XYZ file of C-alpha atoms in Angstrom:
682
model
C 115.558 65.553 216.436
C 117.882 63.099 214.632
C 115.004 61.806 212.506
C 113.905 65.345 211.619
C 117.431 66.375 210.612
C 117.802 63.237 208.484
C 114.526 63.990 206.689
C 115.728 67.552 206.175
C 118.899 66.187 204.541
C 116.805 64.151 202.093
C 114.689 67.180 201.265
C 117.747 69.438 200.904
C 119.152 67.117 198.230
C 115.852 67.321 196.305
C 115.858 71.083 196.754
C 119.379 71.360 195.265
C 118.263 69.318 192.260
C 115.202 71.504 191.724
C 117.386 74.625 192.044
C 119.371 73.717 188.928
C 122.337 71.845 190.464
C 121.206 68.411 189.256
C 123.612 68.110 186.303
C 126.529 69.540 188.280
C 125.987 67.069 191.117
C 125.710 64.087 188.774
C 129.094 64.847 187.218
C 131.025 65.000 190.507
C 131.956 61.290 190.459
C 131.248 57.896 188.994
C 130.546 56.352 192.405
C 129.614 57.491 195.878
C 133.233 57.704 197.052
C 134.307 59.968 194.198
C 131.156 62.042 194.691
C 131.998 62.737 198.340
C 135.678 63.385 197.585
C 134.746 66.156 195.134
C 132.203 67.905 197.345
C 134.897 70.164 198.790
C 135.971 71.121 195.262
C 132.353 72.013 194.415
C 132.081 74.145 197.542
C 135.344 75.871 196.645
C 134.020 76.647 193.168
C 130.743 78.027 194.546
C 132.727 80.160 196.984
C 134.055 82.087 193.982
C 130.577 83.570 193.582
C 129.388 83.377 197.195
C 132.366 84.538 199.212
C 130.472 84.443 202.519
C 129.616 80.752 202.117
C 130.756 78.623 205.074
C 130.482 75.051 203.831
C 131.353 71.891 205.795
C 134.303 69.713 204.820
C 134.273 66.006 203.913
C 137.122 63.499 203.924
C 136.813 59.873 202.777
C 138.936 56.848 203.664
C 138.119 53.876 201.492
C 137.708 50.267 202.499
C 136.672 47.006 200.887
C 133.274 45.962 199.529
C 132.062 49.546 199.327
C 132.691 50.298 203.024
C 134.366 53.570 203.869
C 134.950 56.056 206.658
C 133.448 59.505 206.115
C 134.937 62.359 208.149
C 132.662 65.347 208.541
C 133.940 68.742 209.770
C 131.678 71.699 210.422
C 131.613 74.928 212.419
C 127.912 74.347 213.095
C 127.359 71.992 215.992
C 124.500 69.497 216.112
C 123.792 69.288 212.358
C 125.761 66.121 211.626
C 122.548 64.077 211.385
C 121.703 65.898 208.161
C 124.619 64.097 206.459
C 123.076 60.560 206.471
C 119.919 61.944 204.860
C 121.919 63.622 202.078
C 124.295 60.690 201.450
C 121.518 58.086 201.392
C 119.443 60.200 198.992
C 122.465 60.703 196.688
C 123.335 56.996 196.709
C 119.790 55.945 195.892
C 119.172 58.588 193.229
C 122.539 58.758 191.437
C 124.116 55.333 192.000
C 121.151 53.004 192.634
C 122.566 51.762 195.923
C 121.360 51.559 199.478
C 123.595 52.968 202.200
C 123.752 52.166 205.903
C 125.468 54.858 207.959
C 126.412 54.806 211.625
C 128.474 57.134 213.788
C 131.785 55.675 214.930
C 133.118 58.701 216.720
C 132.124 62.303 217.515
C 134.449 64.890 218.999
C 135.643 68.468 218.775
C 138.982 69.267 217.250
C 140.676 72.474 218.326
C 142.186 73.990 215.187
C 143.825 77.379 214.795
C 140.434 79.012 214.137
C 138.610 77.478 217.077
C 136.537 74.396 217.798
C 135.087 72.319 214.973
C 132.707 69.391 215.122
C 134.369 66.228 213.808
C 132.131 63.218 213.185
C 133.274 59.890 211.710
C 130.618 57.875 209.859
C 130.923 54.253 208.797
C 129.328 53.968 205.350
C 128.337 50.537 204.034
C 126.716 50.446 200.609
C 125.007 47.648 198.720
C 123.442 47.640 195.272
C 119.688 47.206 194.901
C 120.001 44.019 192.881
C 122.126 42.464 195.630
C 119.502 43.397 198.167
C 116.714 41.890 196.049
C 118.775 38.682 195.579
C 119.418 38.429 199.278
C 115.745 38.865 200.046
C 114.799 36.165 197.567
C 117.248 33.643 199.021
C 116.672 34.570 202.661
C 114.748 31.943 204.686
C 111.562 32.965 206.358
C 112.728 32.205 209.866
C 113.459 35.042 212.234
C 116.435 33.327 213.876
C 118.788 33.994 210.933
C 117.662 37.623 210.768
C 118.347 38.134 214.447
C 121.745 36.451 214.129
C 122.619 38.695 211.199
C 121.741 41.793 213.182
C 123.875 40.658 216.103
C 126.794 39.965 213.762
C 126.488 43.417 212.226
C 126.457 45.087 215.625
C 129.536 43.118 216.673
C 131.377 44.132 213.509
C 130.572 47.806 214.083
C 131.881 47.652 217.650
C 135.134 46.002 216.556
C 135.647 48.596 213.787
C 135.076 51.445 216.227
C 137.712 50.054 218.559
C 140.177 49.692 215.683
C 139.528 53.234 214.470
C 140.124 54.765 217.877
C 143.503 52.966 218.120
C 144.810 54.108 214.702
C 148.098 56.113 214.983
C 148.194 59.277 212.899
C 151.871 59.834 212.233
C 153.432 60.266 208.790
C 156.657 58.612 209.893
C 154.937 55.305 210.614
C 152.429 53.360 208.612
C 150.313 55.792 206.572
C 146.969 56.828 208.028
C 144.911 55.731 205.031
C 146.606 52.313 204.977
C 145.764 51.765 208.629
C 142.170 52.732 208.088
C 141.889 50.471 205.062
C 143.182 47.610 207.170
C 140.553 48.338 209.836
C 137.649 48.171 207.399
C 138.995 45.391 205.170
C 136.445 42.592 205.114
C 138.283 40.295 202.673
C 141.096 39.981 200.195
C 141.061 41.189 196.636
C 141.212 44.462 194.710
C 139.895 47.534 196.474
C 137.810 49.114 193.704
C 138.885 48.129 190.170
C 141.453 46.036 188.301
C 143.273 48.894 186.522
C 147.054 48.755 186.989
C 149.015 51.868 185.887
C 152.485 51.555 184.329
C 155.203 53.838 185.733
C 158.524 54.563 183.918
C 161.866 53.615 185.435
C 162.985 57.229 185.471
C 161.293 60.595 185.083
C 161.772 61.889 181.536
C 161.506 65.563 182.461
C 164.325 67.952 183.121
C 164.214 70.043 186.263
C 164.036 73.370 184.401
C 161.352 72.124 182.060
C 159.289 70.846 184.978
C 159.550 74.165 186.829
C 158.608 76.064 183.656
C 155.754 73.713 182.746
C 154.347 73.921 186.278
C 155.095 77.532 187.256
C 152.974 77.234 190.402
C 154.132 74.267 192.500
C 155.961 73.845 195.788
C 157.780 70.813 197.193
C 158.433 70.765 200.959
C 159.522 68.145 203.460
C 158.127 67.037 206.821
C 159.702 70.048 208.521
C 157.970 72.375 205.992
C 161.317 73.339 204.438
C 160.902 74.333 200.793
C 162.894 72.069 198.448
C 161.567 73.184 195.064
C 159.266 75.837 193.632
C 157.913 76.864 190.228
C 159.279 79.893 188.438
C 156.217 82.074 189.091
C 156.149 81.125 192.759
C 159.688 82.465 192.979
C 158.647 85.549 191.004
C 155.731 86.557 193.231
C 157.148 85.187 196.525
C 160.766 86.379 196.442
C 163.271 84.536 198.614
C 161.192 81.385 199.045
C 164.227 79.231 198.026
C 167.132 81.460 199.002
C 166.115 82.617 202.484
C 165.724 79.095 203.912
C 162.472 79.952 205.701
C 159.816 77.349 206.429
C 156.726 77.262 204.241
C 154.400 78.258 207.114
C 156.402 81.487 207.514
C 155.568 82.499 203.941
C 152.022 81.126 203.766
C 148.992 80.510 205.941
C 146.312 77.881 205.260
C 142.926 79.376 204.376
C 141.171 76.093 203.530
C 140.749 73.638 205.114
C 141.007 75.335 208.466
C 143.708 73.123 209.951
C 147.053 73.598 211.645
C 149.971 74.069 209.234
C 151.877 70.798 209.759
C 152.366 67.543 207.870
C 150.063 65.582 210.172
C 147.059 67.868 209.549
C 147.771 68.029 205.825
C 147.878 64.227 205.603
C 144.521 63.978 207.339
C 142.963 66.240 204.670
C 145.092 64.955 201.787
C 142.010 64.560 199.553
C 140.784 68.091 200.202
C 141.532 71.122 198.122
C 144.033 73.413 199.848
C 144.161 77.208 199.647
C 147.313 79.001 200.837
C 147.704 82.754 201.232
C 150.962 84.699 201.384
C 151.769 86.545 204.588
C 151.975 90.315 204.170
C 154.929 90.726 206.547
C 157.091 88.467 204.329
C 156.376 90.404 201.155
C 158.562 93.230 199.769
C 157.363 96.781 200.382
C 156.289 97.170 196.762
C 153.859 94.229 197.068
C 152.470 94.936 200.543
C 149.951 97.393 199.102
C 148.676 94.773 196.642
C 146.242 91.942 197.444
C 148.020 88.914 198.868
C 148.519 85.991 196.482
C 146.229 83.003 197.041
C 147.165 79.561 195.721
C 144.587 76.807 195.282
C 145.490 73.214 194.512
C 146.175 69.633 195.581
C 148.570 68.184 198.148
C 150.331 64.937 197.092
C 152.490 62.928 199.503
C 155.639 61.404 197.960
C 156.492 58.469 200.202
C 159.942 57.682 198.732
C 161.169 61.266 199.112
C 159.231 61.887 202.351
C 158.104 65.160 200.829
C 154.809 66.840 199.946
C 154.204 68.517 196.587
C 151.595 71.251 196.304
C 150.330 71.483 192.697
C 148.453 74.774 192.571
C 147.191 77.735 190.579
C 146.435 81.348 191.519
C 142.992 81.722 193.040
C 141.463 84.522 190.979
C 137.823 85.239 190.293
C 137.906 87.918 187.611
C 140.073 90.055 185.393
C 139.862 92.807 187.997
C 141.525 90.598 190.609
C 144.126 89.598 188.007
C 144.990 93.277 187.470
C 145.006 94.061 191.187
C 147.530 91.235 191.731
C 149.759 92.713 188.994
C 149.523 89.467 187.078
C 148.746 88.535 183.467
C 147.169 85.556 181.776
C 150.604 84.734 180.372
C 151.783 84.007 183.931
C 149.398 81.065 184.037
C 150.431 77.929 182.132
C 148.422 77.338 178.951
C 147.369 73.884 180.176
C 146.038 75.378 183.412
C 142.253 75.712 183.357
C 142.528 78.778 185.591
C 142.718 80.838 182.393
C 139.358 79.565 181.199
C 137.950 79.811 184.708
C 138.840 83.504 184.963
C 137.350 84.328 181.577
C 134.214 82.262 182.118
C 133.775 83.582 185.613
C 134.222 87.122 184.294
C 131.387 86.483 181.855
C 129.273 84.973 184.611
C 129.960 87.911 186.898
C 128.891 90.234 184.086
C 125.694 88.241 183.714
C 125.139 88.383 187.473
C 125.728 92.129 187.421
C 123.238 92.435 184.580
C 120.789 90.316 186.536
C 121.262 92.554 189.592
C 120.693 95.616 187.449
C 117.539 94.049 186.026
C 116.322 93.273 189.539
C 117.111 96.847 190.555
C 115.250 98.205 187.537
C 112.392 95.856 188.301
C 112.214 97.205 191.846
C 112.363 100.770 190.521
C 109.553 99.975 188.083
C 107.540 98.485 190.930
C 108.016 101.637 192.993
C 107.161 103.821 189.984
C 104.123 101.654 189.319
C 102.961 102.162 192.895
C 103.528 105.911 192.602
C 101.697 105.908 189.272
C 98.791 104.062 190.853
C 98.679 106.636 193.661
C 98.784 109.534 191.197
C 96.171 107.829 189.035
C 93.946 107.480 192.073
C 94.432 111.181 192.855
C 93.567 112.063 189.262
C 90.490 109.862 189.332
C 89.430 111.380 192.645
C 89.764 114.858 191.148
C 87.908 113.767 188.011
C 85.111 112.150 190.001
C 84.839 115.376 192.007
C 84.205 117.283 188.778
C 82.004 114.754 186.977
C 79.774 111.831 187.945
C 81.694 108.573 188.115
C 79.948 106.788 185.237
C 80.264 109.912 183.075
C 83.977 110.247 183.920
C 84.575 106.576 183.076
C 82.926 107.041 179.678
C 85.106 110.072 178.948
C 88.271 108.173 179.984
C 87.362 105.417 177.539
C 87.008 107.999 174.756
C 83.267 107.592 174.353
C 80.778 110.402 173.965
C 78.362 110.935 176.820
C 74.775 111.166 175.668
C 72.505 113.709 177.345
C 69.881 112.289 179.683
C 66.378 113.410 180.601
C 65.238 113.026 184.195
C 61.494 113.194 184.846
C 61.877 114.407 188.390
C 64.687 115.647 190.583
C 65.238 118.211 193.316
C 67.582 121.175 192.853
C 68.980 123.420 195.594
C 70.571 126.860 195.329
C 72.157 128.801 198.155
C 74.013 132.081 198.567
C 75.438 134.288 201.304
C 73.330 137.198 202.538
C 74.918 140.632 201.897
C 77.849 138.944 200.148
C 78.446 142.044 198.001
C 78.812 144.245 201.068
C 81.190 141.718 202.660
C 83.374 141.708 199.553
C 83.533 145.481 199.536
C 84.685 145.645 203.158
C 87.210 142.764 203.264
C 90.490 141.729 201.784
C 90.290 139.135 198.974
C 92.083 136.495 201.024
C 89.469 136.845 203.765
C 86.703 136.206 201.248
C 88.529 133.170 199.900
C 89.070 131.762 203.403
C 85.424 132.328 204.338
C 84.095 130.634 201.190
C 86.590 127.785 201.468
C 85.564 127.104 205.050
C 81.863 127.190 204.132
C 82.164 125.100 200.960
C 84.345 122.489 202.682
C 81.591 121.923 205.211
C 78.967 121.768 202.459
C 81.072 119.316 200.430
C 81.242 116.952 203.382
C 77.462 117.063 203.681
C 77.053 116.015 200.030
C 78.699 112.712 200.933
C 76.583 112.341 204.069
C 73.278 112.764 202.214
C 74.396 111.388 198.831
C 73.521 114.376 196.670
C 75.474 115.578 193.649
C 77.274 118.907 193.748
C 76.782 120.577 190.370
C 78.886 123.714 190.708
C 79.761 126.821 192.698
C 79.797 130.331 191.234
C 81.024 132.969 193.642
C 78.932 132.560 196.771
C 76.312 130.409 194.996
C 76.243 126.683 195.747
C 74.170 124.267 193.644
C 73.341 120.610 194.332
C 70.841 118.166 192.890
C 69.188 115.000 194.136
C 68.111 112.216 191.795
C 70.742 113.103 189.173
C 72.764 111.451 187.681
C 71.481 108.357 189.517
C 67.682 108.453 189.865
C 66.395 107.762 193.379
C 62.920 108.077 194.856
C 64.123 109.889 197.989
C 65.789 112.763 196.139
C 63.622 115.407 197.808
C 64.272 114.123 201.345
C 68.007 113.991 200.701
C 68.160 117.555 199.443
C 65.970 118.749 202.336
C 68.259 117.134 204.906
C 71.240 118.621 203.091
C 69.646 122.082 203.294
C 69.094 121.706 207.040
C 72.739 120.680 207.414
C 73.835 123.741 205.394
C 71.964 126.012 207.737
C 73.646 124.425 210.758
C 77.096 124.498 209.145
C 76.746 128.177 208.222
C 76.626 129.034 211.927
C 80.216 127.791 212.220
C 81.506 130.187 209.526
C 82.223 133.728 210.682
C 81.618 136.961 208.802
C 85.052 138.633 208.473
C 83.405 142.071 208.826
C 81.203 141.616 211.887
C 82.825 138.515 213.407
C 79.384 136.914 213.694
C 78.125 133.749 211.916
C 77.180 134.301 208.297
C 73.629 133.919 207.039
C 72.642 131.983 203.942
C 69.497 131.714 201.841
C 68.464 128.356 200.452
C 65.958 127.661 197.702
C 64.639 124.228 196.645
C 62.517 123.210 193.670
C 61.457 119.835 192.277
C 60.857 119.126 188.601
C 62.225 117.611 185.366
C 65.651 118.479 183.931
C 67.912 117.640 181.022
C 71.526 116.761 181.993
C 74.677 116.286 179.940
C 78.382 117.042 179.565
C 79.291 120.232 177.730
C 82.709 121.486 176.630
C 85.990 119.872 175.683
C 88.296 121.829 177.985
C 87.224 121.485 181.593
C 83.994 119.679 180.677
C 81.133 120.173 183.092
C 78.069 118.114 183.863
C 75.330 120.699 183.486
C 71.580 120.757 184.121
C 69.158 122.498 181.762
C 65.483 123.355 182.034
C 62.957 125.558 183.780
C 63.498 123.600 187.012
C 66.944 125.157 187.358
C 65.555 128.687 186.898
C 62.758 128.114 189.370
C 65.157 126.738 192.004
C 67.307 129.827 191.522
C 64.234 132.038 192.002
C 63.407 130.201 195.252
C 66.848 131.084 196.544
C 66.840 134.711 195.418
C 63.351 135.300 196.879
C 64.158 133.538 200.130
C 64.958 134.947 203.559
C 68.155 134.809 205.604
C 68.683 131.502 207.405
C 65.561 130.077 205.734
C 65.038 127.103 203.439
C 62.567 128.285 200.802
C 60.420 125.598 199.112
C 58.493 125.750 195.870
C 55.048 124.158 195.627
C 56.418 121.047 193.900
C 59.167 120.678 196.496
C 56.518 121.039 199.222
C 54.442 118.260 197.664
C 57.496 116.016 197.411
C 58.256 116.504 201.128
C 54.681 116.392 202.389
C 54.073 113.653 204.961
C 57.766 112.713 204.909
C 58.526 113.656 208.526
C 59.460 117.307 207.958
C 58.075 120.378 209.674
C 57.045 122.874 206.992
C 55.244 126.200 207.362
C 53.346 128.049 204.674
C 54.857 131.358 203.667
C 52.062 132.427 201.410
C 51.642 133.784 197.940
C 54.516 135.907 196.646
C 55.472 137.494 193.368
C 58.304 135.587 191.699
C 60.222 137.208 188.857
C 59.387 135.502 185.578
C 56.907 133.136 187.289
C 54.152 135.340 188.578
C 52.458 134.591 191.866
C 53.492 131.380 193.655
C 52.540 129.898 197.014
C 55.809 128.969 198.715
C 56.827 127.368 202.012
C 59.625 127.314 204.589
C 61.329 124.086 205.723
C 61.798 124.196 209.490
C 63.227 120.863 210.625
C 63.257 117.101 210.265
C 61.067 115.657 212.970
C 62.627 112.212 212.763
C 66.350 113.111 212.800
C 68.593 114.746 215.337
C 71.088 117.473 214.557
C 73.943 114.962 214.815
C 72.228 112.709 212.308
C 71.663 115.617 209.942
C 75.347 116.594 210.219
C 76.603 113.027 209.944
C 78.212 113.120 213.394
C 78.195 110.342 215.980
C 74.926 110.722 217.831
C 75.003 111.698 221.504
C 72.210 111.279 224.064
C 70.147 114.459 224.452
C 70.109 114.690 228.280
C 68.786 111.144 228.338
C 65.195 112.347 227.814
C 62.762 110.600 225.528
C 59.479 111.999 224.297
C 56.525 110.508 222.523
C 55.532 111.555 219.014
C 51.969 111.623 217.714
C 52.667 108.270 216.116
C 53.164 106.813 219.625
C 56.814 106.087 218.831
C 59.331 106.732 221.574
C 62.270 108.807 220.344
C 64.786 111.344 221.598
C 63.958 114.996 221.307
C 64.920 116.190 217.832
C 67.621 118.785 217.509
C 65.958 122.112 216.810
C 67.831 124.703 214.740
C 67.838 127.873 216.818
C 68.249 131.302 215.325
C 67.907 134.511 217.330
C 68.182 136.701 214.256
C 65.599 139.524 214.264
C 64.351 138.320 210.866
C 63.263 134.933 212.253
C 59.577 134.093 211.913
C 57.931 134.134 215.329
C 54.670 132.459 216.271
C 53.049 133.692 219.442
C 50.816 131.745 221.704
C 50.129 128.009 221.781
C 51.533 126.138 218.736
C 48.191 124.494 218.039
C 46.287 127.799 217.881
C 49.161 129.967 216.683
C 48.569 132.611 214.148
C 50.363 132.049 210.908
C 51.267 135.701 210.547
C 54.905 136.166 209.530
C 56.765 139.214 210.801
C 59.655 140.231 208.558
C 61.827 142.877 210.173
C 64.284 144.922 208.207
C 64.517 145.836 204.594
C 63.511 143.537 201.732
C 66.000 140.804 200.860
C 68.123 141.539 197.777
C 67.933 138.750 195.259
C 69.958 138.054 192.148
C 68.201 140.937 190.424
C 67.396 144.298 191.931
C 63.762 143.925 190.843
C 63.176 140.764 192.915
C 60.613 141.439 195.582
C 59.382 139.503 198.520
C 55.819 139.562 199.799
C 56.101 140.563 203.433
C 52.428 140.051 204.336
C 51.265 136.463 203.953
C 47.580 135.727 203.531
C 45.559 134.881 206.647
C 44.834 131.337 205.466
C 48.500 130.220 205.713
C 48.806 127.155 207.913
C 51.581 124.782 208.901
C 51.544 121.645 206.836
C 53.253 119.469 209.438
C 51.544 117.968 212.450
C 52.861 119.481 215.650
C 52.728 117.302 218.749
C 50.981 118.663 221.806
C 52.279 118.356 225.309
C 55.976 118.651 226.066
C 57.026 118.807 222.417
C 57.513 122.485 221.563
C 57.765 124.018 218.128
C 60.967 125.703 217.029
C 59.390 129.145 217.281
C 58.174 128.627 220.853
C 61.673 127.616 221.866
C 63.127 130.702 220.190
C 60.542 132.891 221.900
């Protein structure tokens, strides 16, 4: 687990660089110590934008020869092993040094907010060139290497003992001095040779100092306030006159430590944030946001006092107004002015970015809705026109008319539809037709035929158009058989019994094309359309009427067809027509596109010696059904048509009710247990 967390620390540093924090991280310090000391300041700055951020805290105590003690505080337990991975990656990338880190101590400190993990690391750093020089001059023997390792381990143990015995009391030797003594490996300057020059006396008057630094507080070891800036006195009334301790006026927000000199000295290099207590504020200010001060704690050894150099912690102009403050209250040399203005601009940019993200999400939702509506529109368009024709019209191209050498057209209508309309309410007619056409529309998808149009009770489909296929006749025939079955499920609103339909089919050439600009339709032209219409109008209730060409197209295709005989067809003269009875190779479920079910588990043998289930036979007990008496093989082909002649599209259409004696069934009927449809009806 330790190795995994260390590798994660190395990767997290690379991730921060890739996320755009590379330049900011490089400018934190000129060496590793300064880098670590300013991490808390970076976290405090980022907290201005990410208020929920809960960052760890780092504290450094320097030693000699690059050695130092790193104190790590975090509310998250068990993640301290990420720190060596981050520090080693930073040292190698930014400062070209190698770092060896080991844990001297690990404990939990109970602060006012709860338990926090406190880990002390010993950090020893060495430049790469020193390492290369040492390697070059190192003898090859393993004895010196082993001795060096033992010496290093002994040094670490001695330093750990010294650290654990360090007193932390501001009245005695300072904490940092004791730590420096524990890690001091030799004499000499600690980090550089710069020596500052201090004046003999401070050339600043007290009033000028308090005006120049309007936000500062000086307090002693007992937290008694000795001095305060003019604006501190303005916004925290009574801080000098009431003689209260500093912890009675303020609470520490960051770092999360106890409010006493000892804890402050431990985190002397951290950035402190103090917040005024509401109960100590006047009534007029209790309704306003409490003042937050952010700054640095500096221990003055000669005076035994601590000075807090601070500025108001404000993120935007809105917070400045809510605190009843102005930019003039902040000293001109204080960068808080620039920070507020820059942060205000950044917040505006973030708000704009959020708005853009919101608009982007709205556009994405609208795009999805548009895609759904476009799909609905295309579905409606494809229902009105063939897909390739609709695509050409969408692209703005003209659709050229096409000639099809052969196709099969079907017409159907409802028997006695005029009488039904006269006896029913309009809504009943609409419901009846909608129920019937919905069933027919589903069958067009099952048998892959194209629905041309519906006019009143007339329904027209075509096979082989607009996409030519060789099996157009079989598809239309199966569709017709499905129509006849579906019609039994639609009730006549007058009688309450299933409606009856007439179906006519004809095969021949047609010309097809799109006509009209408003509500364009894909129309078929030619004598084939007229002939198919005549087959329907001269048909019989619940019958599928075939023309001679349609009969030839279906011959020997597995359909049972009977010869009707020669009849007089309006505009065509005498024609020998046929009736389609059933598909011998498909069950009713297959015709209707339903999941097939076993027909009582019985299997019969066809003349082709193929074992199959008994085909579903359309049964119709209507008195106008053709009836064959006797054995199917020797049955007479006489057709008995009870009732009055069927009314076609024109009142002059007539139907020949007496077929010629030479009419025979064109399909082969199996002998034995396989019965014809008419025998079953009988």
